[in-house]
CSV table of N, CA and C in Angstrom, one decimal:
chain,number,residue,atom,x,y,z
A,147,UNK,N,43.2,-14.6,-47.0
A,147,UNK,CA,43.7,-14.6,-45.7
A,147,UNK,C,43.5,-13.3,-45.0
A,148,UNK,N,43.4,-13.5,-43.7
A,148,UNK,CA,42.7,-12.3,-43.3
A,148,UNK,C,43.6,-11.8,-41.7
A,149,UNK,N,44.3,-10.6,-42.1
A,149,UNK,CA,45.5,-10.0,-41.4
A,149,UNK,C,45.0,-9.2,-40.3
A,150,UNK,N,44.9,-9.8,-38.8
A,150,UNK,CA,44.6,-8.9,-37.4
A,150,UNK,C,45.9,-8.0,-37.8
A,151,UNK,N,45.1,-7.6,-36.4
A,151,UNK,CA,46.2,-5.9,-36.2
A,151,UNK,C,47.8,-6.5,-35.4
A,152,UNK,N,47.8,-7.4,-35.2
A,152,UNK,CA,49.1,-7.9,-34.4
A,152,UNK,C,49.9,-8.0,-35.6
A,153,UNK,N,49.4,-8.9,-36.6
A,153,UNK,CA,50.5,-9.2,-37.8
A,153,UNK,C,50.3,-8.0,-38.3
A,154,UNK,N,49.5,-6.6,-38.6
A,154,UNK,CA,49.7,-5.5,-39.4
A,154,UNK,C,50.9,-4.8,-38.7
A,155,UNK,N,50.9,-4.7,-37.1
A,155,UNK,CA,52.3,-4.3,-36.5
A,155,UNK,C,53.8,-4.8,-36.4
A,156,UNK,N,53.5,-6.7,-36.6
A,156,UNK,CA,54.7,-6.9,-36.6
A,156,UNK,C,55.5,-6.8,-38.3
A,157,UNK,N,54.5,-6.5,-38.8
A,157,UNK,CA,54.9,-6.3,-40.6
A,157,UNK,C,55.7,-4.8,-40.6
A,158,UNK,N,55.0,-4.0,-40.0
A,158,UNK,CA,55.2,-2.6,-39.9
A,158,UNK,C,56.6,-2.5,-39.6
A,159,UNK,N,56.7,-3.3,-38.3
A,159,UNK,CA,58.0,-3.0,-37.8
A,159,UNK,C,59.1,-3.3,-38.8
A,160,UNK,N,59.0,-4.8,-39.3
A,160,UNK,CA,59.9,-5.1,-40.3
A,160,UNK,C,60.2,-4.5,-41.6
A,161,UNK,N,59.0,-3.8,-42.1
A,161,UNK,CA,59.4,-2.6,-43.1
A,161,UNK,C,60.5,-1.5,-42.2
A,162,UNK,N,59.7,-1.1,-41.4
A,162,UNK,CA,60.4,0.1,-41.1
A,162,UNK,C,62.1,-0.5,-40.5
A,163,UNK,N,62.3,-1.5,-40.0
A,163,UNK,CA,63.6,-1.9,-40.1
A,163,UNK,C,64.3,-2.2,-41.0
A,164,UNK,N,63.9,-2.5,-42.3
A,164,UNK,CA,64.6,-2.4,-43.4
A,164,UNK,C,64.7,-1.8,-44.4
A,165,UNK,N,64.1,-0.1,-43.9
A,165,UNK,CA,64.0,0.6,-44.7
A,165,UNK,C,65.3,1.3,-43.7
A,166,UNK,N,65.1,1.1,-42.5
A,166,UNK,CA,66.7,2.1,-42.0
A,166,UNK,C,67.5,1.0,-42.3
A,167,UNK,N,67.5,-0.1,-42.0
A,167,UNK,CA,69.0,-1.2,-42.7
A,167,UNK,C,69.4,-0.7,-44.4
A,168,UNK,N,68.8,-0.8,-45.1
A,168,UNK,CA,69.2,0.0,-46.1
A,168,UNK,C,69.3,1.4,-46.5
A,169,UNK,N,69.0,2.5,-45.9
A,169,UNK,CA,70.1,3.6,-45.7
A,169,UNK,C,71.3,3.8,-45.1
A,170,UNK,N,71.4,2.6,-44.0
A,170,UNK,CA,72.6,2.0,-43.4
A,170,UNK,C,73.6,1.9,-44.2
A,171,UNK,N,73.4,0.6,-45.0
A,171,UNK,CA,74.4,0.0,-45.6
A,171,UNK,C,74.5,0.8,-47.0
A,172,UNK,N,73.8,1.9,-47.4
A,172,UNK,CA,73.6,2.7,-48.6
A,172,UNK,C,74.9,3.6,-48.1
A,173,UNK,N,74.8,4.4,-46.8
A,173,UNK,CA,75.4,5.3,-46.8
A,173,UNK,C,76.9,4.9,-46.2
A,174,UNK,N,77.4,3.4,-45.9
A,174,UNK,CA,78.8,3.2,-45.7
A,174,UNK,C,79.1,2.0,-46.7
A,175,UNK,N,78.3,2.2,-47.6
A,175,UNK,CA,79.2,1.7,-48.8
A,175,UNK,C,79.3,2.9,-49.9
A,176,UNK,N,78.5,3.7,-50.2
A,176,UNK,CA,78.6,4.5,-50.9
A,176,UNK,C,80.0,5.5,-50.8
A,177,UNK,N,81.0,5.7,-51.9
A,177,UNK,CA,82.4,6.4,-51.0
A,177,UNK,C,81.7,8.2,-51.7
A,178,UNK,N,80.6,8.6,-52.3
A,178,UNK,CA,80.0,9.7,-52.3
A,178,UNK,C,80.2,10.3,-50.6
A,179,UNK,N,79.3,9.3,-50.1
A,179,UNK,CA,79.1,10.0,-48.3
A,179,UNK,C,80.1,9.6,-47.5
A,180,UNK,N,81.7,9.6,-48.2
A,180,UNK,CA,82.8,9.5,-47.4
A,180,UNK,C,83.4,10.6,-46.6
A,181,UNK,N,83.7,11.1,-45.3
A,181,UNK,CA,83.9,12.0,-44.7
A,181,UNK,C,85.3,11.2,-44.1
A,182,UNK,N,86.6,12.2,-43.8
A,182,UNK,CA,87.8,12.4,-43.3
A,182,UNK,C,87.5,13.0,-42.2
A,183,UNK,N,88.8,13.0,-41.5
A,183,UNK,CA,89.2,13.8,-40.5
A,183,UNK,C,90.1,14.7,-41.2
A,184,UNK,N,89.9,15.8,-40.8
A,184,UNK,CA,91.1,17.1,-41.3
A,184,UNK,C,92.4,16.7,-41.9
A,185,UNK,N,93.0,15.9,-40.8
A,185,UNK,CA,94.1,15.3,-41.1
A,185,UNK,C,94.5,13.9,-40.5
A,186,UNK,N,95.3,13.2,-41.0
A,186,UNK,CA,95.5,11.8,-40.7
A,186,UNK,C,96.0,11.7,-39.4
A,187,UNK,N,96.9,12.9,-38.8
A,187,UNK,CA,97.4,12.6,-37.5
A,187,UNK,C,97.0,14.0,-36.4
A,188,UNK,N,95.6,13.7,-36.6
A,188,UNK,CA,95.0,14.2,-35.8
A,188,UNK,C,95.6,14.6,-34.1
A,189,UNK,N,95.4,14.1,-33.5
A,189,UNK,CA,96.0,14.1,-31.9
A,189,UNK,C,97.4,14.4,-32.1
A,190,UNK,N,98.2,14.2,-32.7
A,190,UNK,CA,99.4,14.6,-33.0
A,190,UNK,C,99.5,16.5,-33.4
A,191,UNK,N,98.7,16.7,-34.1
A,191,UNK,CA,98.4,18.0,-34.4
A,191,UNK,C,97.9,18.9,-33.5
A,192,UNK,N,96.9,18.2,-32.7
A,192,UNK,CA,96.2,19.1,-31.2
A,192,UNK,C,97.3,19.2,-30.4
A,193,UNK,N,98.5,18.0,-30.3
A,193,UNK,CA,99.4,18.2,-29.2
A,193,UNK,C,100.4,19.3,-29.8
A,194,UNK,N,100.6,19.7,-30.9
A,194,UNK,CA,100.9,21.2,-31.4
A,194,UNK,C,100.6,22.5,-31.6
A,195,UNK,N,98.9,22.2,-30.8
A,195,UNK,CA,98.3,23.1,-31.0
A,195,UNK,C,98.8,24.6,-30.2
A,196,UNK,N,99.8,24.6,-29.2
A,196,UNK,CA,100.2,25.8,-28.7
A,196,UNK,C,101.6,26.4,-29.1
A,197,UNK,N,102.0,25.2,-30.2
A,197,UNK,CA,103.5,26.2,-30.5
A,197,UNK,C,102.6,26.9,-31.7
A,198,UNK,N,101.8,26.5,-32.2
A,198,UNK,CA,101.2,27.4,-33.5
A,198,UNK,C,100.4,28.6,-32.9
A,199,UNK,N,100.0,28.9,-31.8
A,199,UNK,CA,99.6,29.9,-31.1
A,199,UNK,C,100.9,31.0,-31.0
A,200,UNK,N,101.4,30.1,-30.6
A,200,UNK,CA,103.2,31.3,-29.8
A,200,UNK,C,103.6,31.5,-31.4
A,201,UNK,N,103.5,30.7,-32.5
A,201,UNK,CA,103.7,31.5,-33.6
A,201,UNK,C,103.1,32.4,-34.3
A,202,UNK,N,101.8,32.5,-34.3
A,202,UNK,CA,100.7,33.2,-34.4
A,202,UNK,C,100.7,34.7,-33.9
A,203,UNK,N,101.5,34.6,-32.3
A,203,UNK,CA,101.6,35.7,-31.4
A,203,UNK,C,102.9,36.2,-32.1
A,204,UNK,N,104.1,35.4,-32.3
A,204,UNK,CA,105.4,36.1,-32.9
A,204,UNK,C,105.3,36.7,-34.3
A,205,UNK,N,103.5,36.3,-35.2
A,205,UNK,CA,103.5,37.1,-36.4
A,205,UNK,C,102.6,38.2,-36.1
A,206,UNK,N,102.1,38.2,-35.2
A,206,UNK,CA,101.4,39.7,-34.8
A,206,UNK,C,102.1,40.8,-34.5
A,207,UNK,N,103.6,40.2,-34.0
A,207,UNK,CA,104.2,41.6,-33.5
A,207,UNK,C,105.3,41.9,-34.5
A,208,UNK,N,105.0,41.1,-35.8
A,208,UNK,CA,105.6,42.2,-36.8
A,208,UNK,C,105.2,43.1,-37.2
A,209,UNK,N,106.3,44.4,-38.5
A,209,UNK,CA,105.4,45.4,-38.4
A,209,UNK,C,104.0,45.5,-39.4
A,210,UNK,N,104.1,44.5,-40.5
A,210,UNK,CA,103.4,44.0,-41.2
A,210,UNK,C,103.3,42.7,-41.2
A,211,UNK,N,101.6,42.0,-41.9
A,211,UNK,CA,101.9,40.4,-41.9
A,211,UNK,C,101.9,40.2,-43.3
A,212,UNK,N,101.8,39.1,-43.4
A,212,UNK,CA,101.8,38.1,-44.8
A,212,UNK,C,100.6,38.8,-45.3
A,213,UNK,N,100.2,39.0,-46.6
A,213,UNK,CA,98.9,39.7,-47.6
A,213,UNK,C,99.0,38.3,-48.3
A,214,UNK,N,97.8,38.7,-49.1
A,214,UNK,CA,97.6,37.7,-50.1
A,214,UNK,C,96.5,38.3,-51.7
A,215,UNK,N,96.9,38.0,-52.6
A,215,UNK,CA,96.0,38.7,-53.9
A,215,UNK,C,95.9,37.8,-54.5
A,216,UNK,N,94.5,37.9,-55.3
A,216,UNK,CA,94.3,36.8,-56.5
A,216,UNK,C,94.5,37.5,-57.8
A,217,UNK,N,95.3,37.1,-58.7
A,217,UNK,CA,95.9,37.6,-59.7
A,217,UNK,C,95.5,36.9,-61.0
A,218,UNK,N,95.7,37.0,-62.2
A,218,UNK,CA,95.7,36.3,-63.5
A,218,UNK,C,96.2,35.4,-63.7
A,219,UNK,N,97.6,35.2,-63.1
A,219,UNK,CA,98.6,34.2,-62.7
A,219,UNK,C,98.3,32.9,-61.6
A,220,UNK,N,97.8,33.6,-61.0
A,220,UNK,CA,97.3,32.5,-59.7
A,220,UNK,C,97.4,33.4,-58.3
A,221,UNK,N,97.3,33.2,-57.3
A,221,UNK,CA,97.5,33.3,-55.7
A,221,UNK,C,98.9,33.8,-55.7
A,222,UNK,N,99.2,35.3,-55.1
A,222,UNK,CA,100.2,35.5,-55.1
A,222,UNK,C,100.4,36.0,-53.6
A,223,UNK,N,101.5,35.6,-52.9
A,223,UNK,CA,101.6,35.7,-51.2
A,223,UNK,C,102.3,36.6,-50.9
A,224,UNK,N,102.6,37.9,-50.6
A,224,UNK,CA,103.3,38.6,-50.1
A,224,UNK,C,104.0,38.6,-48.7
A,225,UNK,N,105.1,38.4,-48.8
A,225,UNK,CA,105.4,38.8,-47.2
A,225,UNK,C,105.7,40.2,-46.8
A,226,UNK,N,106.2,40.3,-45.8
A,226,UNK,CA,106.8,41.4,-45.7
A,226,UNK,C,107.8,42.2,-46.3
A,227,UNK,N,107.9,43.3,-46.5
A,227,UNK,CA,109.0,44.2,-47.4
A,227,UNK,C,110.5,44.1,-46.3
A,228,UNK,N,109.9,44.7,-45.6
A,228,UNK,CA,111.2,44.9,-44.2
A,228,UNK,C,111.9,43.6,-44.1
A,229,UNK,N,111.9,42.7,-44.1
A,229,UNK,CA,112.7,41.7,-44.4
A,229,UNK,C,112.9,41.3,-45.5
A,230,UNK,N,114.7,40.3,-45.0
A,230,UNK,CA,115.5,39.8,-46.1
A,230,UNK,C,115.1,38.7,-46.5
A,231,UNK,N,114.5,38.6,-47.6
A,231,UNK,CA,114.0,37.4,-48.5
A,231,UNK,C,114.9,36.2,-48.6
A,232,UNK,N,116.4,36.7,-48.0
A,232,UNK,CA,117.2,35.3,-48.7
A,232,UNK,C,117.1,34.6,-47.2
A,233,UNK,N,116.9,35.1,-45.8
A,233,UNK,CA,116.5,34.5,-44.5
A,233,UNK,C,115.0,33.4,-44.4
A,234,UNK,N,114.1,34.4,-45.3
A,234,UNK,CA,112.5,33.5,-44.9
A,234,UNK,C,112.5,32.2,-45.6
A,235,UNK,N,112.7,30.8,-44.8
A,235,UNK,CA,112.1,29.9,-45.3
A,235,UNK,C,111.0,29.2,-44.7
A,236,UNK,N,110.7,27.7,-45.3
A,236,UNK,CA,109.4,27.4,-44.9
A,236,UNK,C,108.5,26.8,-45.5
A,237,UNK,N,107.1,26.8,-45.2
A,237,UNK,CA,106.4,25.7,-46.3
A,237,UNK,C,105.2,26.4,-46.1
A,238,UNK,N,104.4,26.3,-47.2
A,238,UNK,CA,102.5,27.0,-47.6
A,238,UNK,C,101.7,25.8,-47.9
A,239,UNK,N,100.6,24.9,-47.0
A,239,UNK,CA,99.9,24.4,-47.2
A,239,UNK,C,98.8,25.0,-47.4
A,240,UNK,N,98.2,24.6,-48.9
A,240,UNK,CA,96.8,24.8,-49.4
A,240,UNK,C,96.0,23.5,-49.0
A,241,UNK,N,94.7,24.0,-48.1
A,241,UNK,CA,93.5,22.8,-47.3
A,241,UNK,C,92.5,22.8,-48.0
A,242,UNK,N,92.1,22.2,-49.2
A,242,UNK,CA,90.4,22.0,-49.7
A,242,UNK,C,89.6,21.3,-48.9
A,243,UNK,N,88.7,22.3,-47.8
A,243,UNK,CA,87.6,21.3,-47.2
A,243,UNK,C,86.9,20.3,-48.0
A,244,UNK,N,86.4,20.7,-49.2
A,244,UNK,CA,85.5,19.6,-49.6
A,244,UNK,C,86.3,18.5,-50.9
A,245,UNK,N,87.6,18.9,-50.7
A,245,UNK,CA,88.1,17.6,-51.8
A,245,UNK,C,89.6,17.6,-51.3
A,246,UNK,N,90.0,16.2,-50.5
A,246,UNK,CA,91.1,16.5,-50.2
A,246,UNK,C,92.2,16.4,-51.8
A,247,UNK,N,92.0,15.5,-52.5
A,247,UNK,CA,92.7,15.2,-53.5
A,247,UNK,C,93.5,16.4,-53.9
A,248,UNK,N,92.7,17.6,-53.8
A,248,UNK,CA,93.7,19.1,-54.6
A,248,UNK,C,94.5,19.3,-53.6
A,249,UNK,N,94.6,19.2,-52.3
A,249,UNK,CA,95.2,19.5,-51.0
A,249,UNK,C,96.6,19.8,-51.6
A,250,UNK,N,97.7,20.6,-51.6
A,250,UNK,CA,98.8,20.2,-51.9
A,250,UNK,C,100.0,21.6,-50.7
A,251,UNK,N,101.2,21.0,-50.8
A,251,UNK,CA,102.5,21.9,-49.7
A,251,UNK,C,103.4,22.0,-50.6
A,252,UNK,N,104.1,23.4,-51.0
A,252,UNK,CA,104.7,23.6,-51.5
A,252,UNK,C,105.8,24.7,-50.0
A,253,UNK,N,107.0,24.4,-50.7
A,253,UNK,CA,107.9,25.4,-50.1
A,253,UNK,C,108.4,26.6,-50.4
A,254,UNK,N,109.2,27.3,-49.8
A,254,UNK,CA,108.9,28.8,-49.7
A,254,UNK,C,110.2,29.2,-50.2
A,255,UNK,N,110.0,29.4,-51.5
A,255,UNK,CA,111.8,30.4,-52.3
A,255,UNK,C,111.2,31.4,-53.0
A,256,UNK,N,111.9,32.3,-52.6
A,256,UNK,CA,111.6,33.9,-52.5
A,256,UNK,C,113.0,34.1,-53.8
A,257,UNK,N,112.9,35.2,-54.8
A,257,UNK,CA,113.7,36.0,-55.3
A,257,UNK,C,113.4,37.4,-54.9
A,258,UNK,N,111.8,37.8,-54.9
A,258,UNK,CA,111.3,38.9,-54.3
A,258,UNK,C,110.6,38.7,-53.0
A,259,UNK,N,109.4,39.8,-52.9
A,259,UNK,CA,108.9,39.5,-51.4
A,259,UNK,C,107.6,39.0,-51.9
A,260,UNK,N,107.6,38.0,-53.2
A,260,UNK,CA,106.3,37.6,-53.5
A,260,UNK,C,106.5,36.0,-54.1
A,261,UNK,N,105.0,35.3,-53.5
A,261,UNK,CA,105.3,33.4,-53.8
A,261,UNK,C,104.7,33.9,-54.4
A,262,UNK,N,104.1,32.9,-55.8
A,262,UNK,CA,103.2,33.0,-57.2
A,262,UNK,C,102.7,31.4,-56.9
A,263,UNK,N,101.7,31.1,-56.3
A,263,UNK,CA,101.2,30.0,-56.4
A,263,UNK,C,100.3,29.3,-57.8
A,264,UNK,N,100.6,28.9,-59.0
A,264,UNK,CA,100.3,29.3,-60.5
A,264,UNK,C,98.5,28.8,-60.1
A,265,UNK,N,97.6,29.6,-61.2
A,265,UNK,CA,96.4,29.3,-61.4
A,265,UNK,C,96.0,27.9,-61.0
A,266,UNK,N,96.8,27.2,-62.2
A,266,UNK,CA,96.1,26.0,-62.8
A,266,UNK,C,96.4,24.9,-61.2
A,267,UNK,N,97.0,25.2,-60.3
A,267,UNK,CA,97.1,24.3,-59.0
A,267,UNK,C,95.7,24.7,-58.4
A,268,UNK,N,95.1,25.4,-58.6
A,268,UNK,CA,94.0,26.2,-57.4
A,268,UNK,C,92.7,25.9,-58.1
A,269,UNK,N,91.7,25.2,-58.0
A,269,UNK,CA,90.1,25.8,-58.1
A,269,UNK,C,89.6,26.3,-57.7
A,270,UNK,N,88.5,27.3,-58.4
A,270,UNK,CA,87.7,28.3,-57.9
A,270,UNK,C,87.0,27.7,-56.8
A,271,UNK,N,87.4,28.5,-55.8
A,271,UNK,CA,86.1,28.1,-54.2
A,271,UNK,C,87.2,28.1,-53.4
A,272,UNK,N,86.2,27.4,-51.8
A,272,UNK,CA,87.1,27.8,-50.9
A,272,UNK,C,88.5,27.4,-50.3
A,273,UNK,N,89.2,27.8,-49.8
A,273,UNK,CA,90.7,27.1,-49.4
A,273,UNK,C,91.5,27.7,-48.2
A,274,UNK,N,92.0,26.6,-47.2
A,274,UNK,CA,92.4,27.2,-46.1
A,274,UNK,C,93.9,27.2,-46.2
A,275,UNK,N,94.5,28.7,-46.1
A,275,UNK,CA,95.8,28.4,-46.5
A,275,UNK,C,96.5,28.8,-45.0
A,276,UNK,N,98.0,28.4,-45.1
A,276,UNK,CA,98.4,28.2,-43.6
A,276,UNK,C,100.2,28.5,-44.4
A,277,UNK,N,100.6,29.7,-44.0
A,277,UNK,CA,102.3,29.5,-44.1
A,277,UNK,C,102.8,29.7,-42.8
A,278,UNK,N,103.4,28.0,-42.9
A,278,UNK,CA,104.5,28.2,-41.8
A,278,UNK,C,106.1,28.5,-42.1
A,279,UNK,N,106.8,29.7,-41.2
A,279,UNK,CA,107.9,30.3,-42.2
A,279,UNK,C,108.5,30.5,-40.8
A,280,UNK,N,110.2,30.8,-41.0
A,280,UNK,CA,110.9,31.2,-40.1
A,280,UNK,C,112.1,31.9,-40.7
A,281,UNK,N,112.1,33.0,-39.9
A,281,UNK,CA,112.8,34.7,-40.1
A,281,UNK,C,114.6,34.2,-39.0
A,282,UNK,N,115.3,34.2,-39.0
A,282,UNK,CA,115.8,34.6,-38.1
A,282,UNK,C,116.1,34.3,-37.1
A,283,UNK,N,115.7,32.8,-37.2
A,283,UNK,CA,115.4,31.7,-35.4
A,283,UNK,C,114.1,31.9,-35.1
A,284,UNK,N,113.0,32.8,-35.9
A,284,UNK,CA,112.2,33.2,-35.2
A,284,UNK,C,111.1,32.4,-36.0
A,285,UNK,N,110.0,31.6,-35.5
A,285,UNK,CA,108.7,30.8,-36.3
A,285,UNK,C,107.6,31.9,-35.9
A,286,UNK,N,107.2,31.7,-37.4
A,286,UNK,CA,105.6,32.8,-37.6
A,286,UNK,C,104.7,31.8,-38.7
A,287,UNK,N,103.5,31.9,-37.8
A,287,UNK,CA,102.4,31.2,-38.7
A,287,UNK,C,101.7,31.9,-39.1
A,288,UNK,N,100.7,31.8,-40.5
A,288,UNK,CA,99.7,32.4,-41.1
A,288,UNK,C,98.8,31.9,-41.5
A,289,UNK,N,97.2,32.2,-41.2
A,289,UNK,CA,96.5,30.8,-41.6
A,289,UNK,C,95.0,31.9,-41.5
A,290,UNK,N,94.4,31.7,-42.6
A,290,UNK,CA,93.9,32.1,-43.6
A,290,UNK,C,92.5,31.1,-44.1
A,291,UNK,N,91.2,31.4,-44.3
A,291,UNK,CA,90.4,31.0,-45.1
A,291,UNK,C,90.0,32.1,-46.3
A,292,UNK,N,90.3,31.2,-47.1
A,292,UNK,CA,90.4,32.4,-48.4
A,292,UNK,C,89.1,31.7,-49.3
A,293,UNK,N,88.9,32.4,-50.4
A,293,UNK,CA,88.1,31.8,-51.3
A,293,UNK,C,88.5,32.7,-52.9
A,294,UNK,N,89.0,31.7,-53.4
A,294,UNK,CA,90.0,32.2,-54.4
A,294,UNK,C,88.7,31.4,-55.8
């Protein structure tokens, strides 16, 4: 049988359509090439987007901020000295860009002016850490890309 150039094009086309139909359906069934949104309640979070600014600005004008060190122990958070540790409460969200599953919020009890976030919760690489904490009546945020 003997193939003009009309059926060599319309063949062409139907390869090349089913070679993108199956990187299609490859890459939204595959949960490897699964991508999130940051967080589940997105829009809800942008409409907060300016009290975490005015918090941001109320941790700037202390006289020190939050520190942070990577220790033997794990991630250890310093707050400030000048304040009374039995006032700061609050919560530390750790953000894994590339794995939400480690994602985890732990809250904020002070004996000293230091949290001890233990090793074994943290894997090596990057992490976006964010403490939201209140002094006093007064809210201060900290937010941090670290790579521990």
């Amino acid at each position: 049988m003997k193939i003009n150039w009309g059926t060599g094009i319309v063949l062409a086309f139907i390869g090349f359509i089913s070679f993108i139909m199956f990187f299609v359906i490859r890459m939204n069934t595959n949960d490897k090439y699964d991508h999130d949104l940051v967080t589940e309640d997105y829009y809800k979070a942008e409409l907060e987007y300016q009290t975490d600014i005015n918090k941001e600005e109320n941790a700037k004008d202390l006289a020190s901020n939050i520190t942070w060190k990577r220790t033997s122990e794990g991630l250890v958070i310093s707050f400030p000295k000048e304040l009374n540790v039995e006032q700061i409460e609050g919560k530390v969200f750790l953000y894994r860009p590339s794995n939400k599953q480690v994602d985890f919020e732990s809250s904020i009890s002070l004996s000293n002016h230091n949290l001890l976030i233990p090793d074994k919760r943290l894997l090596d690489g990057r992490w976006n850490i964010k403490v939201d904490w209140q002094y006093n009546g007064n809210s201060y945020l900290y937010k941090k890309e670290i790579v521990y």
